[in-house]
Short mmCIF file of C-alpha atoms in Angstrom, two decimals:
data_model
loop_
_atom_site.label_atom_id
_atom_site.label_comp_id
_atom_site.label_asym_id
_atom_site.label_seq_id
_atom_site.Cartn_x
_atom_site.Cartn_y
_atom_site.Cartn_z
CA UNK A 1 0.00 0.00 0.00
CA UNK A 2 2.87 2.37 0.90
CA UNK A 3 4.53 1.50 -2.39
CA UNK A 4 1.33 2.15 -4.34
CA UNK A 5 0.93 5.57 -2.73
CA UNK A 6 4.57 6.38 -3.41
CA UNK A 7 4.19 5.38 -7.07
CA UNK A 8 1.04 7.50 -7.42
CA UNK A 9 2.82 10.47 -5.82
CA UNK A 10 5.76 10.04 -8.22
CA UNK A 11 3.40 9.85 -11.21
CA UNK A 12 1.72 13.08 -10.07
CA UNK A 13 5.17 14.68 -9.72
CA UNK A 14 6.16 13.53 -13.20
CA UNK A 15 2.90 14.80 -14.68
CA UNK A 16 3.44 18.17 -13.00
CA UNK A 17 6.99 18.35 -14.31
CA UNK A 18 5.89 17.66 -17.87
CA UNK A 19 7.41 14.20 -18.36
CA UNK A 20 4.30 12.93 -20.12
CA UNK A 21 3.96 16.05 -22.25
CA UNK A 22 7.59 16.03 -23.35
CA UNK A 23 7.39 12.33 -24.22
CA UNK A 24 4.22 12.94 -26.21
CA UNK A 25 6.16 15.54 -28.24
CA UNK A 26 9.16 13.23 -28.62
CA UNK A 27 6.88 10.39 -29.74
CA UNK A 28 5.35 12.60 -32.44
CA UNK A 29 8.85 13.60 -33.56
CA UNK A 30 9.95 9.98 -33.86
CA UNK A 31 6.76 9.06 -35.69
CA UNK A 32 7.38 11.80 -38.27
CA UNK A 33 10.89 10.48 -38.85
CA UNK A 34 9.84 6.81 -38.90
CA UNK A 35 7.01 7.48 -41.34
CA UNK A 36 9.58 8.36 -44.00
CA UNK A 37 11.63 5.20 -43.63
CA UNK A 38 11.40 2.22 -45.94
CA UNK A 39 10.21 -0.99 -44.26
CA UNK A 40 13.65 -2.66 -44.30
CA UNK A 41 15.18 0.37 -42.54
CA UNK A 42 12.18 0.72 -40.21
CA UNK A 43 12.70 -2.85 -38.97
CA UNK A 44 16.12 -1.82 -37.65
CA UNK A 45 15.39 1.80 -36.70
CA UNK A 46 12.21 1.15 -34.69
CA UNK A 47 13.69 -1.24 -32.09
CA UNK A 48 16.82 0.92 -31.85
CA UNK A 49 14.74 4.05 -31.17
CA UNK A 50 12.58 2.30 -28.58
CA UNK A 51 15.69 0.89 -26.92
CA UNK A 52 17.78 4.06 -27.00
CA UNK A 53 15.22 6.64 -25.90
CA UNK A 54 12.05 5.56 -24.04
CA UNK A 55 13.74 2.58 -22.38
CA UNK A 56 16.67 4.68 -21.16
CA UNK A 57 14.75 7.77 -20.06
CA UNK A 58 15.05 6.77 -16.39
CA UNK A 59 18.80 7.26 -16.51
CA UNK A 60 18.32 10.79 -17.84
CA UNK A 61 15.73 11.91 -15.30
CA UNK A 62 16.58 10.06 -12.08
CA UNK A 63 19.70 12.16 -11.42
CA UNK A 64 17.74 15.42 -11.40
CA UNK A 65 14.88 13.93 -9.37
CA UNK A 66 17.14 12.68 -6.56
CA UNK A 67 19.27 15.85 -6.54
CA UNK A 68 16.15 17.98 -6.27
CA UNK A 69 14.62 15.85 -3.51
CA UNK A 70 17.96 15.95 -1.68
CA UNK A 71 17.99 19.75 -1.95
CA UNK A 72 14.40 19.97 -0.70
CA UNK A 73 15.14 17.75 2.31
CA UNK A 74 12.82 14.97 1.10
CA UNK A 75 15.51 12.37 1.74
CA UNK A 76 15.83 13.48 5.36
CA UNK A 77 12.10 12.99 5.80
CA UNK A 78 12.42 9.57 4.20
CA UNK A 79 14.71 8.44 7.04
CA UNK A 80 12.01 9.01 9.67
CA UNK A 81 9.04 7.96 7.52
CA UNK A 82 7.62 4.41 7.37
CA UNK A 83 8.53 4.22 3.66
CA UNK A 84 11.50 1.88 3.25
CA UNK A 85 14.45 2.82 1.03
CA UNK A 86 13.71 -0.13 -1.23
CA UNK A 87 10.11 1.10 -1.62
CA UNK A 88 11.28 4.64 -2.35
CA UNK A 89 13.63 3.35 -5.07
CA UNK A 90 11.07 0.89 -6.47
CA UNK A 91 8.54 3.70 -6.63
CA UNK A 92 10.94 5.78 -8.74
CA UNK A 93 11.74 2.82 -10.99
CA UNK A 94 8.10 1.82 -11.49
CA UNK A 95 6.84 5.34 -12.14
CA UNK A 96 9.58 6.06 -14.69
CA UNK A 97 8.98 2.64 -16.27
CA UNK A 98 5.34 3.61 -16.86
CA UNK A 99 6.49 6.62 -18.94
CA UNK A 100 8.94 4.34 -20.80
CA UNK A 101 6.30 1.73 -21.53
CA UNK A 102 3.71 4.24 -22.72
CA UNK A 103 6.22 5.94 -25.04
CA UNK A 104 7.55 2.62 -26.37
CA UNK A 105 4.05 1.25 -27.02
CA UNK A 106 2.87 4.49 -28.65
CA UNK A 107 5.90 4.74 -30.96
CA UNK A 108 5.50 1.08 -32.00
CA UNK A 109 1.70 1.20 -32.34
CA UNK A 110 1.60 4.29 -34.54
CA UNK A 111 4.55 3.10 -36.66
CA UNK A 112 2.26 0.35 -37.99
CA UNK A 113 5.04 -2.22 -37.83
CA UNK A 114 3.44 -5.48 -38.94
CA UNK A 115 4.95 -8.12 -36.66
CA UNK A 116 5.24 -7.08 -33.05
CA UNK A 117 5.16 -9.38 -30.05
CA UNK A 118 3.49 -6.87 -27.70
CA UNK A 119 3.98 -8.90 -24.52
CA UNK A 120 7.66 -9.31 -25.22
CA UNK A 121 7.99 -5.61 -26.06
CA UNK A 122 6.34 -4.78 -22.74
CA UNK A 123 8.64 -7.09 -20.77
CA UNK A 124 11.77 -5.90 -22.63
CA UNK A 125 10.91 -2.23 -22.00
CA UNK A 126 10.19 -2.82 -18.29
CA UNK A 127 13.42 -4.75 -17.73
CA UNK A 128 15.57 -2.30 -19.72
CA UNK A 129 14.04 0.73 -18.04
CA UNK A 130 14.63 -0.85 -14.61
CA UNK A 131 18.31 -1.46 -15.33
CA UNK A 132 19.02 2.08 -16.51
CA UNK A 133 17.03 3.80 -13.73
CA UNK A 134 18.76 1.75 -11.04
CA UNK A 135 22.10 2.45 -12.67
CA UNK A 136 21.25 6.17 -12.58
CA UNK A 137 20.57 5.98 -8.82
CA UNK A 138 24.02 4.51 -8.25
CA UNK A 139 25.75 7.01 -10.53
CA UNK A 140 24.01 9.79 -8.61
CA UNK A 141 25.92 8.99 -5.42
CA UNK A 142 28.42 11.73 -4.76
CA UNK A 143 26.97 14.15 -7.32
CA UNK A 144 26.02 17.64 -6.22
CA UNK A 145 24.93 19.14 -9.55
CA UNK A 146 23.06 17.95 -12.63
CA UNK A 147 26.12 18.74 -14.76
CA UNK A 148 28.24 16.43 -12.61
CA UNK A 149 25.62 13.71 -12.94
CA UNK A 150 25.35 14.09 -16.72
CA UNK A 151 29.10 13.86 -17.10
CA UNK A 152 29.31 10.77 -14.89
CA UNK A 153 26.71 9.00 -17.02
CA UNK A 154 28.90 9.31 -20.16
CA UNK A 155 31.39 6.48 -19.34
CA UNK A 156 28.56 4.23 -18.16
CA UNK A 157 26.61 4.92 -21.34
CA UNK A 158 29.68 4.11 -23.43
CA UNK A 159 30.24 0.94 -21.41
CA UNK A 160 26.64 -0.15 -21.91
CA UNK A 161 25.94 1.12 -25.43
CA UNK A 162 29.16 0.37 -27.36
CA UNK A 163 28.95 -3.43 -26.77
CA UNK A 164 25.51 -3.34 -28.42
CA UNK A 165 27.33 -3.17 -31.76
CA UNK A 166 28.20 -6.80 -31.07
CA UNK A 167 24.70 -7.65 -32.31
CA UNK A 168 25.90 -6.73 -35.82
CA UNK A 169 27.76 -10.03 -35.60
CA UNK A 170 31.48 -10.77 -35.55
CA UNK A 171 33.54 -13.70 -34.22
CA UNK A 172 32.68 -14.45 -30.55
CA UNK A 173 30.22 -11.52 -30.50
CA UNK A 174 27.60 -13.80 -28.87
CA UNK A 175 29.57 -13.62 -25.61
CA UNK A 176 28.71 -9.92 -25.32
CA UNK A 177 25.18 -10.92 -24.37
CA UNK A 178 26.50 -11.17 -20.80
CA UNK A 179 26.43 -7.34 -20.78
CA UNK A 180 22.92 -6.39 -19.59
CA UNK A 181 22.37 -3.74 -22.27
CA UNK A 182 23.23 -6.21 -25.05
CA UNK A 183 20.87 -8.80 -23.54
CA UNK A 184 18.15 -6.14 -23.27
CA UNK A 185 18.62 -5.04 -26.90
CA UNK A 186 18.56 -8.67 -28.05
CA UNK A 187 15.23 -9.14 -26.26
CA UNK A 188 13.92 -5.87 -27.70
CA UNK A 189 14.94 -6.91 -31.24
CA UNK A 190 13.24 -10.24 -30.59
CA UNK A 191 9.97 -8.44 -29.89
CA UNK A 192 10.03 -7.07 -33.45
CA UNK A 193 11.86 -9.76 -35.43
CA UNK A 194 10.95 -12.91 -33.54
CA UNK A 195 13.01 -14.94 -31.08
CA UNK A 196 12.97 -18.55 -29.86
CA UNK A 197 11.09 -19.41 -26.67
CA UNK A 198 14.23 -20.77 -25.01
CA UNK A 199 16.23 -17.63 -25.78
CA UNK A 200 13.37 -15.41 -24.54
CA UNK A 201 13.14 -17.30 -21.25
CA UNK A 202 16.90 -17.19 -20.72
CA UNK A 203 17.12 -13.46 -21.46
CA UNK A 204 14.11 -12.57 -19.30
CA UNK A 205 15.44 -14.57 -16.32
CA UNK A 206 18.91 -13.07 -16.77
CA UNK A 207 17.62 -9.47 -17.03
CA UNK A 208 15.30 -10.01 -14.08
CA UNK A 209 18.26 -11.23 -12.01
CA UNK A 210 20.31 -8.18 -13.08
CA UNK A 211 17.43 -5.91 -12.06
CA UNK A 212 17.27 -7.63 -8.66
CA UNK A 213 21.04 -7.32 -8.09
CA UNK A 214 21.03 -3.68 -9.20
CA UNK A 215 18.09 -2.96 -6.87
CA UNK A 216 20.03 -4.40 -3.91
CA UNK A 217 23.13 -2.41 -4.90
CA UNK A 218 21.09 0.75 -5.45
CA UNK A 219 19.46 0.46 -2.01
CA UNK A 220 22.86 0.06 -0.33
CA UNK A 221 24.45 2.87 -2.34
CA UNK A 222 21.48 5.14 -1.79
CA UNK A 223 21.47 4.65 1.99
CA UNK A 224 25.23 4.90 2.42
CA UNK A 225 26.22 7.55 -0.08
CA UNK A 226 23.14 9.65 -0.76
CA UNK A 227 21.06 9.68 2.44
CA UNK A 228 23.80 9.40 5.06
CA UNK A 229 26.68 10.53 2.75
CA UNK A 230 29.45 8.40 4.27
CA UNK B 1 36.20 45.57 -15.78
CA UNK B 2 33.87 43.61 -13.49
CA UNK B 3 32.91 41.43 -16.45
CA UNK B 4 36.57 40.68 -17.20
CA UNK B 5 37.30 39.84 -13.55
CA UNK B 6 34.31 37.51 -13.40
CA UNK B 7 35.26 35.99 -16.73
CA UNK B 8 38.75 35.27 -15.34
CA UNK B 9 37.21 33.79 -12.19
CA UNK B 10 34.93 31.59 -14.28
CA UNK B 11 37.93 30.32 -16.22
CA UNK B 12 39.74 29.57 -12.94
CA UNK B 13 36.64 27.81 -11.59
CA UNK B 14 36.37 25.69 -14.72
CA UNK B 15 40.07 24.79 -14.78
CA UNK B 16 39.89 23.81 -11.09
CA UNK B 17 36.74 21.75 -11.53
CA UNK B 18 37.65 18.79 -13.77
CA UNK B 19 33.98 17.99 -14.33
CA UNK B 20 33.27 21.43 -15.79
CA UNK B 21 36.41 21.24 -17.94
CA UNK B 22 35.35 17.86 -19.30
CA UNK B 23 31.79 19.02 -19.93
CA UNK B 24 32.95 22.05 -21.84
CA UNK B 25 35.35 19.88 -23.85
CA UNK B 26 32.58 17.37 -24.65
CA UNK B 27 31.69 19.10 -27.94
CA UNK B 28 35.20 18.29 -29.17
CA UNK B 29 34.46 14.63 -28.51
CA UNK B 30 31.32 14.91 -30.61
CA UNK B 31 33.28 16.45 -33.49
CA UNK B 32 35.83 13.61 -33.27
CA UNK B 33 33.06 10.98 -33.26
CA UNK B 34 31.44 12.48 -36.37
CA UNK B 35 34.79 12.80 -38.13
CA UNK B 36 35.44 9.12 -37.40
CA UNK B 37 31.98 8.26 -38.74
CA UNK B 38 32.75 10.26 -41.88
CA UNK B 39 36.05 8.45 -42.23
CA UNK B 40 34.82 4.89 -41.64
CA UNK B 41 31.04 4.78 -42.02
CA UNK B 42 30.64 6.78 -45.24
CA UNK B 43 32.93 4.54 -47.35
CA UNK B 44 31.42 1.46 -45.64
CA UNK B 45 27.86 2.51 -46.54
CA UNK B 46 28.91 3.34 -50.11
CA UNK B 47 30.68 0.01 -50.56
CA UNK B 48 28.28 -2.31 -48.74
CA UNK B 49 24.83 -0.79 -49.29
CA UNK B 50 25.54 1.56 -52.21
CA UNK B 51 24.30 4.49 -50.11
CA UNK B 52 25.98 7.80 -50.98
CA UNK B 53 26.11 10.11 -47.98
CA UNK B 54 27.56 13.08 -49.87
CA UNK B 55 24.25 14.86 -50.58
CA UNK B 56 23.44 14.74 -46.85
CA UNK B 57 26.69 16.28 -45.59
CA UNK B 58 25.09 19.70 -45.17
CA UNK B 59 22.58 18.16 -42.74
CA UNK B 60 25.36 16.35 -40.87
CA UNK B 61 27.23 19.65 -40.46
CA UNK B 62 24.03 21.39 -39.29
CA UNK B 63 23.46 18.55 -36.80
CA UNK B 64 26.99 18.81 -35.40
CA UNK B 65 26.76 22.61 -35.04
CA UNK B 66 23.37 22.39 -33.34
CA UNK B 67 24.35 19.54 -31.02
CA UNK B 68 27.51 21.36 -29.94
CA UNK B 69 25.84 24.69 -29.30
CA UNK B 70 22.79 23.01 -27.75
CA UNK B 71 25.03 20.99 -25.42
CA UNK B 72 26.84 24.14 -24.28
CA UNK B 73 23.48 25.87 -23.79
CA UNK B 74 22.21 23.00 -21.64
CA UNK B 75 25.39 23.00 -19.53
CA UNK B 76 25.09 26.78 -19.03
CA UNK B 77 21.40 26.50 -18.23
CA UNK B 78 22.05 23.90 -15.53
CA UNK B 79 25.02 25.87 -14.21
CA UNK B 80 22.70 28.87 -13.72
CA UNK B 81 19.95 26.68 -12.20
CA UNK B 82 22.46 25.30 -9.70
CA UNK B 83 23.65 28.83 -8.93
CA UNK B 84 20.06 29.91 -8.38
CA UNK B 85 19.46 26.94 -6.02
CA UNK B 86 22.64 27.83 -4.13
CA UNK B 87 21.61 31.53 -4.03
CA UNK B 88 24.85 32.42 -5.84
CA UNK B 89 23.03 34.15 -8.69
CA UNK B 90 21.02 36.26 -6.21
CA UNK B 91 24.28 37.22 -4.54
CA UNK B 92 25.91 38.21 -7.82
CA UNK B 93 22.82 40.17 -8.87
CA UNK B 94 23.16 42.55 -5.93
CA UNK B 95 26.84 43.22 -6.70
CA UNK B 96 27.74 46.00 -9.20
CA UNK B 97 27.51 43.30 -11.88
CA UNK B 98 23.70 43.37 -11.68
CA UNK B 99 21.09 40.98 -13.00
CA UNK B 100 21.73 41.56 -16.69
CA UNK B 101 25.48 41.60 -16.07
CA UNK B 102 25.26 38.18 -14.41
CA UNK B 103 23.24 36.80 -17.31
CA UNK B 104 25.58 38.35 -19.90
CA UNK B 105 28.59 36.94 -18.12
CA UNK B 106 27.24 33.39 -18.13
CA UNK B 107 25.90 33.49 -21.68
CA UNK B 108 28.89 35.22 -23.27
CA UNK B 109 31.22 32.63 -21.80
CA UNK B 110 29.29 29.68 -23.29
CA UNK B 111 28.62 31.52 -26.55
CA UNK B 112 32.33 32.25 -27.04
CA UNK B 113 33.04 28.55 -26.66
CA UNK B 114 30.23 27.83 -29.10
CA UNK B 115 31.87 30.08 -31.71
CA UNK B 116 35.19 28.28 -31.26
CA UNK B 117 33.61 24.82 -31.55
CA UNK B 118 31.57 25.88 -34.58
CA UNK B 119 34.75 27.05 -36.33
CA UNK B 120 36.51 23.80 -35.39
CA UNK B 121 33.50 21.78 -36.58
CA UNK B 122 33.35 23.53 -39.96
CA UNK B 123 37.14 23.24 -40.38
CA UNK B 124 37.12 19.53 -39.54
CA UNK B 125 34.31 18.76 -41.98
CA UNK B 126 36.08 20.79 -44.71
CA UNK B 127 32.75 22.00 -46.10
CA UNK B 128 33.75 23.24 -49.57
CA UNK B 129 30.86 25.53 -50.58
CA UNK B 130 30.88 27.84 -47.61
CA UNK B 131 32.24 31.33 -48.14
CA UNK B 132 34.19 32.94 -45.29
CA UNK B 133 31.26 35.21 -44.42
CA UNK B 134 28.91 32.23 -44.01
CA UNK B 135 31.41 30.46 -41.74
CA UNK B 136 31.54 33.51 -39.49
CA UNK B 137 27.75 33.87 -39.62
CA UNK B 138 27.20 30.20 -38.74
CA UNK B 139 29.57 30.52 -35.79
CA UNK B 140 27.77 33.62 -34.53
CA UNK B 141 24.34 32.02 -34.96
CA UNK B 142 25.60 28.93 -33.11
CA UNK B 143 26.58 31.25 -30.26
CA UNK B 144 23.08 32.75 -30.35
CA UNK B 145 21.59 29.26 -30.25
CA UNK B 146 23.69 28.41 -27.18
CA UNK B 147 22.39 31.53 -25.44
CA UNK B 148 18.80 30.74 -26.49
CA UNK B 149 18.96 27.17 -25.12
CA UNK B 150 20.66 28.31 -21.90
CA UNK B 151 18.04 31.01 -21.38
CA UNK B 152 15.13 28.69 -22.20
CA UNK B 153 16.29 26.24 -19.53
CA UNK B 154 17.16 28.89 -16.95
CA UNK B 155 14.11 31.08 -17.32
CA UNK B 156 11.68 28.30 -18.18
CA UNK B 157 12.55 25.78 -15.51
CA UNK B 158 11.75 26.35 -11.85
CA UNK B 159 13.87 23.43 -10.69
CA UNK B 160 16.40 20.84 -11.85
CA UNK B 161 13.83 18.26 -12.87
CA UNK B 162 11.90 20.75 -15.00
CA UNK B 163 15.30 21.74 -16.41
CA UNK B 164 15.88 18.14 -17.47
CA UNK B 165 12.40 17.96 -19.01
CA UNK B 166 13.14 21.17 -20.89
CA UNK B 167 16.52 19.85 -22.03
CA UNK B 168 14.89 16.68 -23.32
CA UNK B 169 12.22 18.65 -25.14
CA UNK B 170 14.67 21.19 -26.53
CA UNK B 171 16.66 18.39 -28.17
CA UNK B 172 13.70 17.88 -30.47
CA UNK B 173 14.29 21.37 -31.91
CA UNK B 174 17.15 19.84 -33.92
CA UNK B 175 14.49 18.09 -36.01
CA UNK B 176 13.65 21.46 -37.58
CA UNK B 177 17.05 21.44 -39.30
CA UNK B 178 15.89 18.46 -41.37
CA UNK B 179 12.31 19.36 -42.18
CA UNK B 180 13.10 19.93 -45.88
CA UNK B 181 13.79 16.21 -46.14
CA UNK B 182 10.24 15.32 -45.08
CA UNK B 183 8.58 17.54 -47.71
CA UNK B 184 5.64 18.30 -45.40
CA UNK B 185 4.51 21.88 -46.08
CA UNK B 186 3.00 22.37 -42.60
CA UNK B 187 6.21 21.17 -40.95
CA UNK B 188 8.40 23.40 -43.12
CA UNK B 189 6.14 26.35 -42.35
CA UNK B 190 6.35 25.60 -38.64
CA UNK B 191 10.15 25.32 -38.91
CA UNK B 192 10.45 28.95 -40.04
CA UNK B 193 9.89 29.99 -36.43
CA UNK B 194 12.81 27.94 -35.09
CA UNK B 195 16.54 28.75 -35.35
CA UNK B 196 17.76 25.23 -36.38
CA UNK B 197 15.89 25.48 -39.70
CA UNK B 198 17.74 28.63 -40.66
CA UNK B 199 21.13 27.32 -39.65
CA UNK B 200 20.61 24.35 -41.92
CA UNK B 201 19.33 26.56 -44.73
CA UNK B 202 22.39 28.85 -44.58
CA UNK B 203 24.65 25.82 -45.06
CA UNK B 204 22.62 24.76 -48.11
CA UNK B 205 22.20 28.23 -49.63
CA UNK B 206 25.06 30.34 -48.29
CA UNK B 207 24.66 33.03 -50.97
CA UNK B 208 21.00 33.87 -50.31
CA UNK B 209 20.70 37.30 -48.74
CA UNK B 210 17.05 36.64 -47.85
CA UNK B 211 17.93 33.47 -45.91
CA UNK B 212 20.76 35.27 -44.09
CA UNK B 213 18.51 38.20 -43.15
CA UNK B 214 15.66 35.98 -41.96
CA UNK B 215 18.07 33.75 -40.03
CA UNK B 216 19.50 36.74 -38.16
CA UNK B 217 16.00 38.15 -37.49
CA UNK B 218 14.66 34.82 -36.11
CA UNK B 219 17.67 34.36 -33.82
CA UNK B 220 17.50 38.00 -32.63
CA UNK B 221 13.77 37.75 -31.88
CA UNK B 222 14.24 34.57 -29.81
CA UNK B 223 17.14 36.06 -27.90
CA UNK B 224 15.40 39.42 -27.42
CA UNK B 225 12.15 37.88 -26.18
CA UNK B 226 13.97 35.55 -23.78
CA UNK B 227 16.17 38.31 -22.32
CA UNK B 228 13.10 40.55 -21.94
CA UNK B 229 11.19 37.71 -20.26
CA UNK B 230 14.11 37.01 -17.94
CA UNK B 231 14.56 40.64 -16.89
CA UNK B 232 10.80 41.11 -16.34
CA UNK B 233 10.39 37.86 -14.41
CA UNK B 234 13.43 38.32 -12.18
CA UNK B 235 12.45 41.95 -11.50
#
């Protein structure tokens, strides 16, 4: 119940701060671009757009959200409130995931792409969004300004995004799937191009485990380095 | 004199803070990335897919100029938001520097960098059709764009999160540099209002006096309105 209230409060906050409006505008922009692409290019561009923007939006916004709440003293209140740290973090992850999912579904739906596995797209977006938001919470530790946060995300983004080129295919490139972003992109591509049941199950279990580990790490980092600032 | 002293202090602050130095050097990284793409990707696309990128180079140059100046604008906008949260801007505004002096100091610094990076960008891409005057004009308009983005974030956002939402939304303005490609009359018409369209058009038609005049007017109106809005709101 606490978690549900926290999620609803975060959604209200995001609505007030224009997250939904800005993603509506961005969705329209992507749809204009995608409408001019030939189908063979669209089949590559669409999953890449969904993966690189809506799914990763948590990483972009979470830094500012936590810095602002820190500045407003919200985190100090959190310490004495019944809301657990894990619930606070989950609330942020879930609320940002809702924006991701809505944007991803809208971009895909209005692109009129013929073969989409909607359930798989939903799962892939949720798991990818979770990874990047939780990563953002950990990167945020020790940051005092948004500029510091944005700069700190660059190496992580390179570390997570560059290996995705492995999906183009080269010798031993299949080993790169151990990197969560590559696994997430593989699942995302599977939602559009098809993927075997075994591979889907393996990727979903793996990404779920990564989300769980990152959540544990994020809770520890958040308590130690953001709330109490050891 | 006060401006010069503050400018020197800003430089010191940036040199001392490695994060600020890196952020302000980030546009160079972008130029290097695009040069590498030009070097490796263009021949690859031509050889493997038969896709000739040459006709699209003007758009690539427009994209690089806009991304660089937009990035500097966003950094400046957040720098000013942080200073407002830390009450530093309020402190500076009551010094002889004043409100407009503070704003000018922050924007001129980022805009100067924008001019330098625009010149580097154009030099690196070796764009052959651009006369010297157009290169200077593009650099100056890039500086204007930096100031416009910085001001939009600073005066439009009440807090950091709204600043991030603004930054995300403002990135979509780059789309207006490419609207000619979509051949949608309503979109082209809408683009006339936004600076990126004119920057792209100057690269494509550097000799057109009408385009140059309209580009300057559009940029000046945006900057003028935003400065007026800032001075009225802060007063």
